[in-house]
Backbone as CSV, one residue per row, in Angstrom:
resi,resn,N_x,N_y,N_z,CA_x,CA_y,CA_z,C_x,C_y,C_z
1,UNK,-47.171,54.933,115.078,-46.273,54.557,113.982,-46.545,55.439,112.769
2,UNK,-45.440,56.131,112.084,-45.532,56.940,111.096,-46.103,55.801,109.695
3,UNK,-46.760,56.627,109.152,-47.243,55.943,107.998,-45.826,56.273,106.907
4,UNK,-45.422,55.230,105.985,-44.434,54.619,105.168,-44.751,54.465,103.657
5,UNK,-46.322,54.389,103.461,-46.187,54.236,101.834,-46.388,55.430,100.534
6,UNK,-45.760,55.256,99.690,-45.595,56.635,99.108,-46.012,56.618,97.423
7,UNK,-46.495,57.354,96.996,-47.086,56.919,95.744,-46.044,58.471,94.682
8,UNK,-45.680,57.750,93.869,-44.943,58.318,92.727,-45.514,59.354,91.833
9,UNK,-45.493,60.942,91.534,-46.149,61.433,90.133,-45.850,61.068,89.044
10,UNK,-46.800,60.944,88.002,-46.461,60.623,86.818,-45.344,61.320,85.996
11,UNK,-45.129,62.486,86.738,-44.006,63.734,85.932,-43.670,64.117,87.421
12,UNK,-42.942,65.059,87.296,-41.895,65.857,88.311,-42.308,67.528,87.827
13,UNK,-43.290,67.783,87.715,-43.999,69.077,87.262,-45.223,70.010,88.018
14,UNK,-45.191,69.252,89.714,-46.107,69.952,90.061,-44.998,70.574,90.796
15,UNK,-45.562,71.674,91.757,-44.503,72.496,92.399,-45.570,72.468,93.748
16,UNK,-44.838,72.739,94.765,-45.658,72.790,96.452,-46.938,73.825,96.276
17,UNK,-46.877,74.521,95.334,-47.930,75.682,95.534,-49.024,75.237,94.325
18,UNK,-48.558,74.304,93.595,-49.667,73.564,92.256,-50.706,73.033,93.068
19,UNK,-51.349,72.144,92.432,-53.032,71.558,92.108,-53.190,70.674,93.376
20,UNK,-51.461,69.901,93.528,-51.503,68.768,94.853,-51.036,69.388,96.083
21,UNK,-52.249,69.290,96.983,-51.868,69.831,98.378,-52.449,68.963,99.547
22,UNK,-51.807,69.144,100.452,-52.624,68.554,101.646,-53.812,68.940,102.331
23,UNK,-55.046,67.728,101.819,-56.377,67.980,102.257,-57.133,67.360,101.395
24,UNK,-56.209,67.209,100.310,-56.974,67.125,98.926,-57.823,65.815,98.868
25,UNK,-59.178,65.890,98.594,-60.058,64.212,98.606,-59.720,64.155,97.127
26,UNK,-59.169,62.550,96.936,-59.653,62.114,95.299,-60.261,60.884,95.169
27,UNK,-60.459,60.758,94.241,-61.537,59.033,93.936,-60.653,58.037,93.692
28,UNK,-59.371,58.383,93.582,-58.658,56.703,92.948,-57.115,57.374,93.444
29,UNK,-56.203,56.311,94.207,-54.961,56.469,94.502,-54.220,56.978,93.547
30,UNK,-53.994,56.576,91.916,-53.547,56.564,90.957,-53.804,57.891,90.505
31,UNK,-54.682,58.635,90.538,-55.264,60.317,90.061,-55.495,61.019,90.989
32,UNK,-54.062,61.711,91.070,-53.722,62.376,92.406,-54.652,64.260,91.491
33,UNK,-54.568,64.011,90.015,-55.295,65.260,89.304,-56.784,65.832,89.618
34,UNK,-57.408,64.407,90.121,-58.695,64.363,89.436,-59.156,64.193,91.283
35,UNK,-59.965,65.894,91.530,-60.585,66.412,92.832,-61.977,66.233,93.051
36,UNK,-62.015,65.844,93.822,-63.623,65.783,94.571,-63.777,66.659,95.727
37,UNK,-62.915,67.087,96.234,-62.797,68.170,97.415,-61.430,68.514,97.679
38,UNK,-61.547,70.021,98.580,-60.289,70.406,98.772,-60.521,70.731,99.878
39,UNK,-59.890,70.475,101.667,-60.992,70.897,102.942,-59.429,71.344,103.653
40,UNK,-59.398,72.215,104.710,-58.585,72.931,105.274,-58.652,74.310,105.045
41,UNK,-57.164,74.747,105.430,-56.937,75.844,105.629,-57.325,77.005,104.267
42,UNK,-57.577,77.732,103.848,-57.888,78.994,102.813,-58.642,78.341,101.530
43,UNK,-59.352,77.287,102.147,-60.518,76.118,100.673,-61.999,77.388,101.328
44,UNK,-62.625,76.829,100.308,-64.093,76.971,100.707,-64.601,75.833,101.251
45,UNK,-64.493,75.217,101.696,-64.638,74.337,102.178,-64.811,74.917,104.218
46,UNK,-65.617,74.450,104.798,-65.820,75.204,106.292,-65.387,74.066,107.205
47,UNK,-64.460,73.313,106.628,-63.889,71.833,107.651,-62.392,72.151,107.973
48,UNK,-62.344,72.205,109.429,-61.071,72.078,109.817,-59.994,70.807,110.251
49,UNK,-59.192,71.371,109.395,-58.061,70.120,109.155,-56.871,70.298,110.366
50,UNK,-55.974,69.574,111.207,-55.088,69.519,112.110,-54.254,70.480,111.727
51,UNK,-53.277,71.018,112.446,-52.668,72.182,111.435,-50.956,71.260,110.895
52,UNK,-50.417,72.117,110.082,-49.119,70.665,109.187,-48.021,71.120,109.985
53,UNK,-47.234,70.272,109.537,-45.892,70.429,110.232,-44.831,69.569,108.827
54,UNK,-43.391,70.142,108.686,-42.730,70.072,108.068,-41.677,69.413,108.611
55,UNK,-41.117,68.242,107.922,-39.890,68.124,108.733,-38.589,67.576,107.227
56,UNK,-37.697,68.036,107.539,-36.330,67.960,106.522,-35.699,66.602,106.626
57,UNK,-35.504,65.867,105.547,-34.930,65.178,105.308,-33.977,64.763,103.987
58,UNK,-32.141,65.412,104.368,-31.562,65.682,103.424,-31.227,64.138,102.799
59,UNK,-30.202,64.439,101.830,-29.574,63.547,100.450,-30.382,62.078,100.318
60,UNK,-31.737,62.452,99.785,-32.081,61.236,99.494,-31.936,60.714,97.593
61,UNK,-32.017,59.880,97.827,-31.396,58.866,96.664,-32.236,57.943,96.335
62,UNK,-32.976,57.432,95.588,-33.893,56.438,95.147,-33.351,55.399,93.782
63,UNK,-33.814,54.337,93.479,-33.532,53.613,92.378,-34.443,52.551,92.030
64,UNK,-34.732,52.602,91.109,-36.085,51.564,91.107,-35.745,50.839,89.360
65,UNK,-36.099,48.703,89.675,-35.554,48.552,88.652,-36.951,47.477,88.650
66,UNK,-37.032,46.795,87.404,-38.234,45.835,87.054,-37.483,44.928,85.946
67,UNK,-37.571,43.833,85.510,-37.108,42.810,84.771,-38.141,41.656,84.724
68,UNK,-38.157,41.313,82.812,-38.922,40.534,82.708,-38.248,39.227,81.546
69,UNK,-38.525,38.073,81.675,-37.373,37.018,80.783,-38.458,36.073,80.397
70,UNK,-38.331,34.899,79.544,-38.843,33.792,78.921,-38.534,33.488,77.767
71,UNK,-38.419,31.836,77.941,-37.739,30.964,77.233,-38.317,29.752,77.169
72,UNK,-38.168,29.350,75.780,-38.790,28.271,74.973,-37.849,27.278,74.436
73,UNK,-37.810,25.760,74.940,-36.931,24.733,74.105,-37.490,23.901,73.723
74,UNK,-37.071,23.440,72.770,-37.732,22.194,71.929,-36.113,20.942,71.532
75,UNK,-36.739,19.836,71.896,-35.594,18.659,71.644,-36.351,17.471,71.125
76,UNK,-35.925,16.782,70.319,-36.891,15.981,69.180,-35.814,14.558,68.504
77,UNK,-36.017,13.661,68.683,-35.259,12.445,68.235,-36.281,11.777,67.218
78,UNK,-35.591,11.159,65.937,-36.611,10.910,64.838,-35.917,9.545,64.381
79,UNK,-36.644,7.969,65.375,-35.982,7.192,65.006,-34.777,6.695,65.419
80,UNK,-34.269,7.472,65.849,-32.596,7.305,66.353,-31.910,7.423,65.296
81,UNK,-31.850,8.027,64.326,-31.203,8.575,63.328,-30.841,9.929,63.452
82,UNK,-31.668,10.962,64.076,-30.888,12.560,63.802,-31.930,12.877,64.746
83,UNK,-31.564,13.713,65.299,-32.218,14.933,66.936,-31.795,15.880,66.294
84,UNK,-33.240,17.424,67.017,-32.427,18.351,66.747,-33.296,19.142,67.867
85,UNK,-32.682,20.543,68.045,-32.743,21.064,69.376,-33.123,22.778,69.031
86,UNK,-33.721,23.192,69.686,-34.266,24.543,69.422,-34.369,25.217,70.453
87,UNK,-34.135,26.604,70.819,-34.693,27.293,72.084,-34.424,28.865,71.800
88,UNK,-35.528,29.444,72.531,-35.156,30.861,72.191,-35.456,31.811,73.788
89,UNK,-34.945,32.815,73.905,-35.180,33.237,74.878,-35.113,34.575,75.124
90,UNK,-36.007,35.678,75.922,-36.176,37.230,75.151,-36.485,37.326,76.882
91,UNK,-36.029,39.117,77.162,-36.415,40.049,78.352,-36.364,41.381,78.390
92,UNK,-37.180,41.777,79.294,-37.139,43.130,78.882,-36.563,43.839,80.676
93,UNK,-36.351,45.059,80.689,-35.822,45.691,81.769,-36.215,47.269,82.058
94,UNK,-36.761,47.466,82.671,-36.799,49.185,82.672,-35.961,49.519,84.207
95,UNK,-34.832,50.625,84.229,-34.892,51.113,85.516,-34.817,52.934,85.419
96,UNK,-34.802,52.751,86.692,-35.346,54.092,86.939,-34.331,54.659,87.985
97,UNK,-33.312,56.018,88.477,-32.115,56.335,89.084,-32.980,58.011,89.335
98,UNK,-32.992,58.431,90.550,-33.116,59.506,90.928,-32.009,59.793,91.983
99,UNK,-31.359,61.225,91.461,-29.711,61.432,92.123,-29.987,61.776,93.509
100,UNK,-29.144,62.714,94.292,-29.414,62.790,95.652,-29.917,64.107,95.365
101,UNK,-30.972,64.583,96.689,-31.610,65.631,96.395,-32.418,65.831,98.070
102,UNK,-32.710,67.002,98.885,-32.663,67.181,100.089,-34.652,66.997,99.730
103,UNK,-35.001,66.405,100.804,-36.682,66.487,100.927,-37.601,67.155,101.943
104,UNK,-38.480,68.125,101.962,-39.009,68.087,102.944,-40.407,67.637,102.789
105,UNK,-40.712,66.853,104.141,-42.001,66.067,104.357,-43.123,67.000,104.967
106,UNK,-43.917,67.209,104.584,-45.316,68.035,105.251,-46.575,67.052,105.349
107,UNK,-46.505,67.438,106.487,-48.074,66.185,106.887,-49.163,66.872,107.894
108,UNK,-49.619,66.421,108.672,-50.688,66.706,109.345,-50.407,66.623,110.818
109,UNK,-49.942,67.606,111.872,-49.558,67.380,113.186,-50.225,66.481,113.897
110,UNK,-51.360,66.350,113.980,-52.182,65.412,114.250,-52.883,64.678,113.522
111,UNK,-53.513,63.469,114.385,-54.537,62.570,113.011,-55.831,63.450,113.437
112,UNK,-56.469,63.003,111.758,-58.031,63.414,111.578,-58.844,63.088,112.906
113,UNK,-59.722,63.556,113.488,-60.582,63.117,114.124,-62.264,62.332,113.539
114,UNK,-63.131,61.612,114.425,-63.906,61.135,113.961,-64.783,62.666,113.212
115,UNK,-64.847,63.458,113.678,-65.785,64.867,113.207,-64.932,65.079,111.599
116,UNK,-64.050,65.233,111.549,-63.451,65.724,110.598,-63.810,64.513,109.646
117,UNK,-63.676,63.044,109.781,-63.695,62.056,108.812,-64.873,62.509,108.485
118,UNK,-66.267,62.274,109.335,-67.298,62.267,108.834,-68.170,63.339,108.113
119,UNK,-67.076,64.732,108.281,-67.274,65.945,107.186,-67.382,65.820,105.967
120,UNK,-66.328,65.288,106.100,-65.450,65.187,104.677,-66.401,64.215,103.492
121,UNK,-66.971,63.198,104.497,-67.196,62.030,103.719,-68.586,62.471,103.085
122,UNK,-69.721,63.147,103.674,-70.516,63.707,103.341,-70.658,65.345,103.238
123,UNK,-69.562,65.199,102.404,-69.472,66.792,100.991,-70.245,65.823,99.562
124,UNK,-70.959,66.262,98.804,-72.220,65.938,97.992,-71.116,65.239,97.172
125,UNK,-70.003,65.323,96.756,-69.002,65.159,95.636,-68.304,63.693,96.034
126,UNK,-68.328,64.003,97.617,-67.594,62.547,98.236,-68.256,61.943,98.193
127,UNK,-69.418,62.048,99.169,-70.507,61.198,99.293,-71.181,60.114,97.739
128,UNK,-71.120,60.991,96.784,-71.312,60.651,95.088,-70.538,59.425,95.275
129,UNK,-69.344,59.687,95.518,-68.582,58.756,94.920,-68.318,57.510,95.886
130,UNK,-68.337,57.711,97.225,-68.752,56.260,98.368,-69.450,55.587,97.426
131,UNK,-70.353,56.160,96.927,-72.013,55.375,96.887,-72.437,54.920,95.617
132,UNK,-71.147,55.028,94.742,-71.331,54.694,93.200,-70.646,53.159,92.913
133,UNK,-70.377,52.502,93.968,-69.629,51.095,93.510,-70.662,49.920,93.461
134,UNK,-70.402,49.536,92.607,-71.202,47.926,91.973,-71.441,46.754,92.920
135,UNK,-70.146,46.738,94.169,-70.961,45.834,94.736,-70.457,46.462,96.733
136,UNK,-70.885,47.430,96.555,-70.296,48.272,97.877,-70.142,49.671,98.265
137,UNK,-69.950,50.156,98.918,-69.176,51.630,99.250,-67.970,51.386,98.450
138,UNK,-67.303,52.708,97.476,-66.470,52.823,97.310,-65.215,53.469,98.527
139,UNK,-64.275,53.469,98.149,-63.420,54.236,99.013,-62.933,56.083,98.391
140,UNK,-62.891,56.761,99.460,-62.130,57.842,98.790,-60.825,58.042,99.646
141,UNK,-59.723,58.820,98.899,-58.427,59.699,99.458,-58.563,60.505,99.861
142,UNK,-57.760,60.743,100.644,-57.784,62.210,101.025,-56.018,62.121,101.124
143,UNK,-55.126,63.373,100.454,-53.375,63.789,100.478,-53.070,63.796,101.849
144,UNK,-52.702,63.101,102.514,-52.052,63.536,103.900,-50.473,63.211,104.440
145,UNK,-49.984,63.752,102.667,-48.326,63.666,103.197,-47.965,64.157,101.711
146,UNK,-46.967,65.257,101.894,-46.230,65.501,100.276,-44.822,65.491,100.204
147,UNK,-43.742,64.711,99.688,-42.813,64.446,100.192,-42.413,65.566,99.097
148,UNK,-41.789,66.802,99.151,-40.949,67.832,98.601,-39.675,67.680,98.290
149,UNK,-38.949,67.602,97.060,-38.042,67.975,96.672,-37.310,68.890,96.507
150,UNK,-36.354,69.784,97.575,-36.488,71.451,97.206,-34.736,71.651,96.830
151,UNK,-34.039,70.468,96.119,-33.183,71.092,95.340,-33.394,70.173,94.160
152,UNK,-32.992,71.097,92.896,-32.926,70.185,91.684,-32.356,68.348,92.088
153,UNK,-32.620,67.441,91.045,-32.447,66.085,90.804,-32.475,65.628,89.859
154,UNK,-31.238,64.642,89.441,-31.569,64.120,88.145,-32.129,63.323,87.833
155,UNK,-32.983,62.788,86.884,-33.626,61.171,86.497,-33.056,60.966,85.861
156,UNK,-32.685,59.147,85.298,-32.524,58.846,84.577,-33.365,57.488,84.196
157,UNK,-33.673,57.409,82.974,-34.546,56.137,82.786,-33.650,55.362,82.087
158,UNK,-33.986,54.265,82.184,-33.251,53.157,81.329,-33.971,52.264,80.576
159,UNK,-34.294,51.874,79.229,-35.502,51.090,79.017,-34.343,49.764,78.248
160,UNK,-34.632,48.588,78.370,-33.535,47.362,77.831,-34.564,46.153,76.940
161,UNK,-34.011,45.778,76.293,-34.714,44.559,75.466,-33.942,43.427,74.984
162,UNK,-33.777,41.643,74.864,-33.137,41.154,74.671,-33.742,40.555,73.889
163,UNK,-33.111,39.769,72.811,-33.918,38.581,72.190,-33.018,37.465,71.515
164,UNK,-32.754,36.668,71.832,-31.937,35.171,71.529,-32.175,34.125,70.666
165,UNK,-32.057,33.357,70.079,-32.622,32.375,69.330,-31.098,31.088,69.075
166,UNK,-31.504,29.850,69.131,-30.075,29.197,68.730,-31.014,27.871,68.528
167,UNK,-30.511,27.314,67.358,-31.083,25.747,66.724,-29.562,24.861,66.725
168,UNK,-30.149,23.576,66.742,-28.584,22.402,66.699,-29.556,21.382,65.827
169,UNK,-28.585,20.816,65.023,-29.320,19.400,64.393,-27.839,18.252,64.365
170,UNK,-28.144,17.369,63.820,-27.086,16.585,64.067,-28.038,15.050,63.714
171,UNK,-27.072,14.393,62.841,-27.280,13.225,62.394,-26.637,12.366,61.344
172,UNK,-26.808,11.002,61.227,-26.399,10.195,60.156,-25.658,11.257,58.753
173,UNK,-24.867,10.698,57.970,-24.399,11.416,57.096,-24.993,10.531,55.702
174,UNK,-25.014,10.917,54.497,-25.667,10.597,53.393,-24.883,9.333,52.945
175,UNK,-23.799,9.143,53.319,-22.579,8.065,52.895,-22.544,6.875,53.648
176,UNK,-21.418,6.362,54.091,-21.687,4.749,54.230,-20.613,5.169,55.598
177,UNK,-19.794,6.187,55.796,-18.860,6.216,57.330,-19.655,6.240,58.052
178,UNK,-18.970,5.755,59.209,-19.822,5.659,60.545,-19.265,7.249,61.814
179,UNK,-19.310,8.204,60.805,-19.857,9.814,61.514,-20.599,10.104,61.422
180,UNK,-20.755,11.373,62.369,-22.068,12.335,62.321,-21.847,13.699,62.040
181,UNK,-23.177,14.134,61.139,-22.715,15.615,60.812,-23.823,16.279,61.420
182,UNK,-23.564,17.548,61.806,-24.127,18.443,62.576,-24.144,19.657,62.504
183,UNK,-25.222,21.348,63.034,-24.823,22.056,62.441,-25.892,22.890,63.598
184,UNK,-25.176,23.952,64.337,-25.616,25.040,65.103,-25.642,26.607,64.605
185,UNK,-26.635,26.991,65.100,-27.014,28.621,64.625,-27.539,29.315,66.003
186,UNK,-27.093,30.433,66.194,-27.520,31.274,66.964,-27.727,32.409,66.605
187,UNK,-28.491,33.094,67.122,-29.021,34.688,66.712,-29.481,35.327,67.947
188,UNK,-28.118,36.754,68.255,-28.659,37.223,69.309,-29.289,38.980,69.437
189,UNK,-29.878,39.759,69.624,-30.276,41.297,69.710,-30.879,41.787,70.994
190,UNK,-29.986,42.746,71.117,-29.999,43.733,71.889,-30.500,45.188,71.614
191,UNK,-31.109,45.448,72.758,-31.610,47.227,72.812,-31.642,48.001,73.849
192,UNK,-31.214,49.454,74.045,-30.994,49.607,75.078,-31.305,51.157,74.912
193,UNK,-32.378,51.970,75.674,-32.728,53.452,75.209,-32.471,54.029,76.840
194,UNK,-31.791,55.521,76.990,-31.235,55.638,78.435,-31.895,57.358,77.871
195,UNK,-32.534,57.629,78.922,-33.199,59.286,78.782,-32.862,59.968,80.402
196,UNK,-32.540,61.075,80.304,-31.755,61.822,81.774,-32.297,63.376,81.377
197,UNK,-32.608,64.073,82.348,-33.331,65.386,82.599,-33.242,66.141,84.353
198,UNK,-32.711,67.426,84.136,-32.751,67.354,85.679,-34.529,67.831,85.706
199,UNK,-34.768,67.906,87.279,-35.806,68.547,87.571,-35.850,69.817,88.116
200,UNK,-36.744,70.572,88.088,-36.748,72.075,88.507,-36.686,72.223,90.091
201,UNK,-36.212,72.696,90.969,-36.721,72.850,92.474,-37.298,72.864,93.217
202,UNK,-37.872,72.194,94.088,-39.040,72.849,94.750,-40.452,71.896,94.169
203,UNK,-40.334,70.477,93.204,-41.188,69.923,93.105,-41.606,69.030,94.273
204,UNK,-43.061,68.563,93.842,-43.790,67.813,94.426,-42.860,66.038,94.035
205,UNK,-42.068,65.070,95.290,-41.797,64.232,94.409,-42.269,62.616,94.921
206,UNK,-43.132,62.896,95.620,-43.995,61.897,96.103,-45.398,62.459,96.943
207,UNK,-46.202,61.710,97.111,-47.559,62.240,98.209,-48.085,60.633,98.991
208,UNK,-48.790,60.544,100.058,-48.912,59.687,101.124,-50.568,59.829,101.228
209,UNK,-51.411,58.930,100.953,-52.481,58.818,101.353,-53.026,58.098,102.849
210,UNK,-54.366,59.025,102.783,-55.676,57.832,103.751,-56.846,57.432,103.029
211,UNK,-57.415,56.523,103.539,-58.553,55.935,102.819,-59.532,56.169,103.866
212,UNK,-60.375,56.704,103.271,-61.802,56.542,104.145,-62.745,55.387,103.065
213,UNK,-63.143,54.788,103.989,-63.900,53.874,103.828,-64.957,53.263,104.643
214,UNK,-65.644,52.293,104.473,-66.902,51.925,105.549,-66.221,50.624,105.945
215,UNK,-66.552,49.879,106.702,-65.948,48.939,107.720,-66.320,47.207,106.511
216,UNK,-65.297,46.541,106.522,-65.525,45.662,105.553,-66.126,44.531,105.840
217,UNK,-66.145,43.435,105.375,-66.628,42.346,106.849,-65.143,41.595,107.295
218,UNK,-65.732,41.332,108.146,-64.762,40.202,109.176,-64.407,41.282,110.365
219,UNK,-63.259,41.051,111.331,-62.681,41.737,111.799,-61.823,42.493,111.684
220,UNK,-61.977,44.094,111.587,-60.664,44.427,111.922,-60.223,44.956,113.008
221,UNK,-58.581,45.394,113.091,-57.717,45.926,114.210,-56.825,46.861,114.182
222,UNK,-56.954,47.880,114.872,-55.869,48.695,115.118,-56.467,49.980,114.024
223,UNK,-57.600,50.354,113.619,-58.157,51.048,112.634,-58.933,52.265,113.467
224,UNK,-58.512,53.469,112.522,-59.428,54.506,112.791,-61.146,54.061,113.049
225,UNK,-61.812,53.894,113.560,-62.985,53.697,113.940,-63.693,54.576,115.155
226,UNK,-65.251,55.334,114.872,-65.804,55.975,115.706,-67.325,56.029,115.925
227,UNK,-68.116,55.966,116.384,-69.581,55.856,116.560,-69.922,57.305,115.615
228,UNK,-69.493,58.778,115.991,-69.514,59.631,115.485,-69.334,59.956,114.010
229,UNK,-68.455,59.228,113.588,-68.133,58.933,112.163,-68.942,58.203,111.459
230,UNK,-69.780,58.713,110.360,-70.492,58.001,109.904,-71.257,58.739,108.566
231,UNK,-71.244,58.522,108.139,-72.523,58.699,106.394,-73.930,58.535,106.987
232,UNK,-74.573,59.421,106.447,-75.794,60.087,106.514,-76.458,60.249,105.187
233,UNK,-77.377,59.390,105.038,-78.522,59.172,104.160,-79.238,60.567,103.457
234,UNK,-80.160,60.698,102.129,-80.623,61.761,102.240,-81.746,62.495,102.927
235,UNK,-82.094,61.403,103.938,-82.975,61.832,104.924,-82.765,61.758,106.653
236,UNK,-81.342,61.890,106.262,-80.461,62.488,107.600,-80.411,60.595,108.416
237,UNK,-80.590,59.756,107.990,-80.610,58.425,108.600,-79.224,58.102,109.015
238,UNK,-78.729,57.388,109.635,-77.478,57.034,109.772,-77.159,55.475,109.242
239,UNK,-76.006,55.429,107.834,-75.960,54.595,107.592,-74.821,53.509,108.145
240,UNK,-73.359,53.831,107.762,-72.657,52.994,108.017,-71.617,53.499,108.571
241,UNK,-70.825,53.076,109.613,-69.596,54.022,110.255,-68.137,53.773,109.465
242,UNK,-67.749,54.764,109.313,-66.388,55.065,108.541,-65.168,54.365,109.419
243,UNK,-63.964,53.967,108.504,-62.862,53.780,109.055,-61.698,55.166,108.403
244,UNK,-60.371,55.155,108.977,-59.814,55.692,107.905,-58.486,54.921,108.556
245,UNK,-57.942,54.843,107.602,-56.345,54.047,107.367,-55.353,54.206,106.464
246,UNK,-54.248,53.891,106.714,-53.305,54.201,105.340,-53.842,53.457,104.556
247,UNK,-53.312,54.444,103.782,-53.362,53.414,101.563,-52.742,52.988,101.186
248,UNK,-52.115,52.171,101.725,-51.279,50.969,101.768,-51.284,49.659,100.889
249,UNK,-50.745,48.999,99.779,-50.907,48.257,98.811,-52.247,47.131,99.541
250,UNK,-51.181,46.534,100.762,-52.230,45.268,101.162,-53.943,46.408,100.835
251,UNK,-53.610,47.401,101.297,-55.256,48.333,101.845,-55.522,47.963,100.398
252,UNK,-55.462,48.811,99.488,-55.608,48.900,98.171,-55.946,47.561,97.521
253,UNK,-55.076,46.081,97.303,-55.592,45.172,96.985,-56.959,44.419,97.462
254,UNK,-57.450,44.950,98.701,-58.073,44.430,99.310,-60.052,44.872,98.937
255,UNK,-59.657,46.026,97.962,-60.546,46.467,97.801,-61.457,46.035,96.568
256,UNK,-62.725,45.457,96.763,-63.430,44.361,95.994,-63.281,45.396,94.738
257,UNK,-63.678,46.898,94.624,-63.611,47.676,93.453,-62.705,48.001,92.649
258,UNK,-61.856,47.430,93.625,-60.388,48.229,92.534,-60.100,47.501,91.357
259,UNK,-60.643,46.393,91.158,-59.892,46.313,89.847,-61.542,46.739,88.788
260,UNK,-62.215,47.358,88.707,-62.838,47.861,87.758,-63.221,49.618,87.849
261,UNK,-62.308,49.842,88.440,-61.943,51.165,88.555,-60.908,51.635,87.232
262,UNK,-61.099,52.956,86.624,-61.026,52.895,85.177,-59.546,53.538,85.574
């Protein structure tokens, strides 16, 4: 089964031949910038990676939207003489529109093998960073998918804001008739900021991770796992055997470190 999850750049400014490539180890899903190794083909690095393969996939189209609302009422009777009524209510909205634009996908013809995981994992830089978590092995990345954009696209952002307010009162009148006087207010504001830019050709407009990691407790299934694969102590000991898997949200939430990861 092809791996499916895809992580967004912060900008549309790297290009296929920039900083993000396939091979690349980093310390955190989120900082696709920030390298701990680079292993394959023309790195210094002496680890061989599967060789890539490209495949085209034209007019894609994306849209991504988020919405947020809340509301407050208040209703109040004093006596049975006069009620009055209050409520206010505010949201916010961001979306996001990327036009159609042809992609090509580059990945890895084959999966990693156990030799290759356990290269990788003990390079002095990786290894650092397994071994720096508070209550565990950390995890590292490694790029093993760059989804290419290779004709221009437009963005457009949309950022929205609402805010409402409306009071009612109502009661006895100062005189001796048997009416009621009463009196409603509302107050409503709106905002709405819309920003559009094409992009240059040939960017980087998504990338696809793996996680190497050490085996968690309980059971798992269906996971990269190998006797061969494994972290090595500084006195050549054998410590714990590696998995590797997509980086996959469930993967990602699951990880005791991630939320004090900076």
């Amino acid at each position: 089964m092809m791996p499916n999850t895809w992580f967004l750049l912060p900008d549309f400014t790297f290009t296929v031949d920039g900083p993000l490539r396939l091979g690349m180890v980093i310390p955190h899903w989120s900082k696709p910038t920030t390298v701990l190794a680079t292993v394959g083909c023309g790195t210094a690095s002496d680890i061989e990676l599967p060789p890539q393969i490209t495949i085209v996939e034209p007019n894609h189209a994306h849209s991504r939207s988020q919405s947020r609302s809340g509301g407050l009422s208040m209703w109040a009777t004093f006596e049975g003489l006069a009620s009055t009524s209050a409520g206010s209510d505010s949201g916010k909205n961001n979306n996001i529109n990327y036009s159609e634009a042809n992609h090509d996908i580059i990945s890895f013809r084959d999966p990693l093998t156990p030799e290759m995981v356990a290269a990788i994992a003990n390079l002095p830089a990786v290894r650092a960073q397994i071994d720096s978590g508070m209550f565990g092995k950390r995890p590292v990345y490694i790029v093993s998918g760059l989804r290419i954009a290779t004709s221009s696209f437009t963005v457009t952002k949309e950022r929205g804001s609402n805010f409402s307010m409306e009071a009612e009162a109502s009661g006895p009148p100062a005189g001796t008739l048997p009416v009621e006087i009463g009196g409603k207010l509302r107050h409503e504001r709106q905002k709405t900021v819309t920003d559009t830019y094409d992009t240059a050709p040939g960017i980087v407009f998504a990338y696809r991770l793996h996680a190497i990691r050490t085996r968690r407790a309980g059971l798992e299934t269906e996971l990269f796992s190998h006797k061969s694969a494994f972290l090595t102590g500084a006195g050549g000991e054998t410590q714990e055997p590696l998995i590797l898997v997509e980086a996959t949200q469930d993967e990602i939430d699951e990880d005791i470190e991630e939320e004090r990861l900076d």
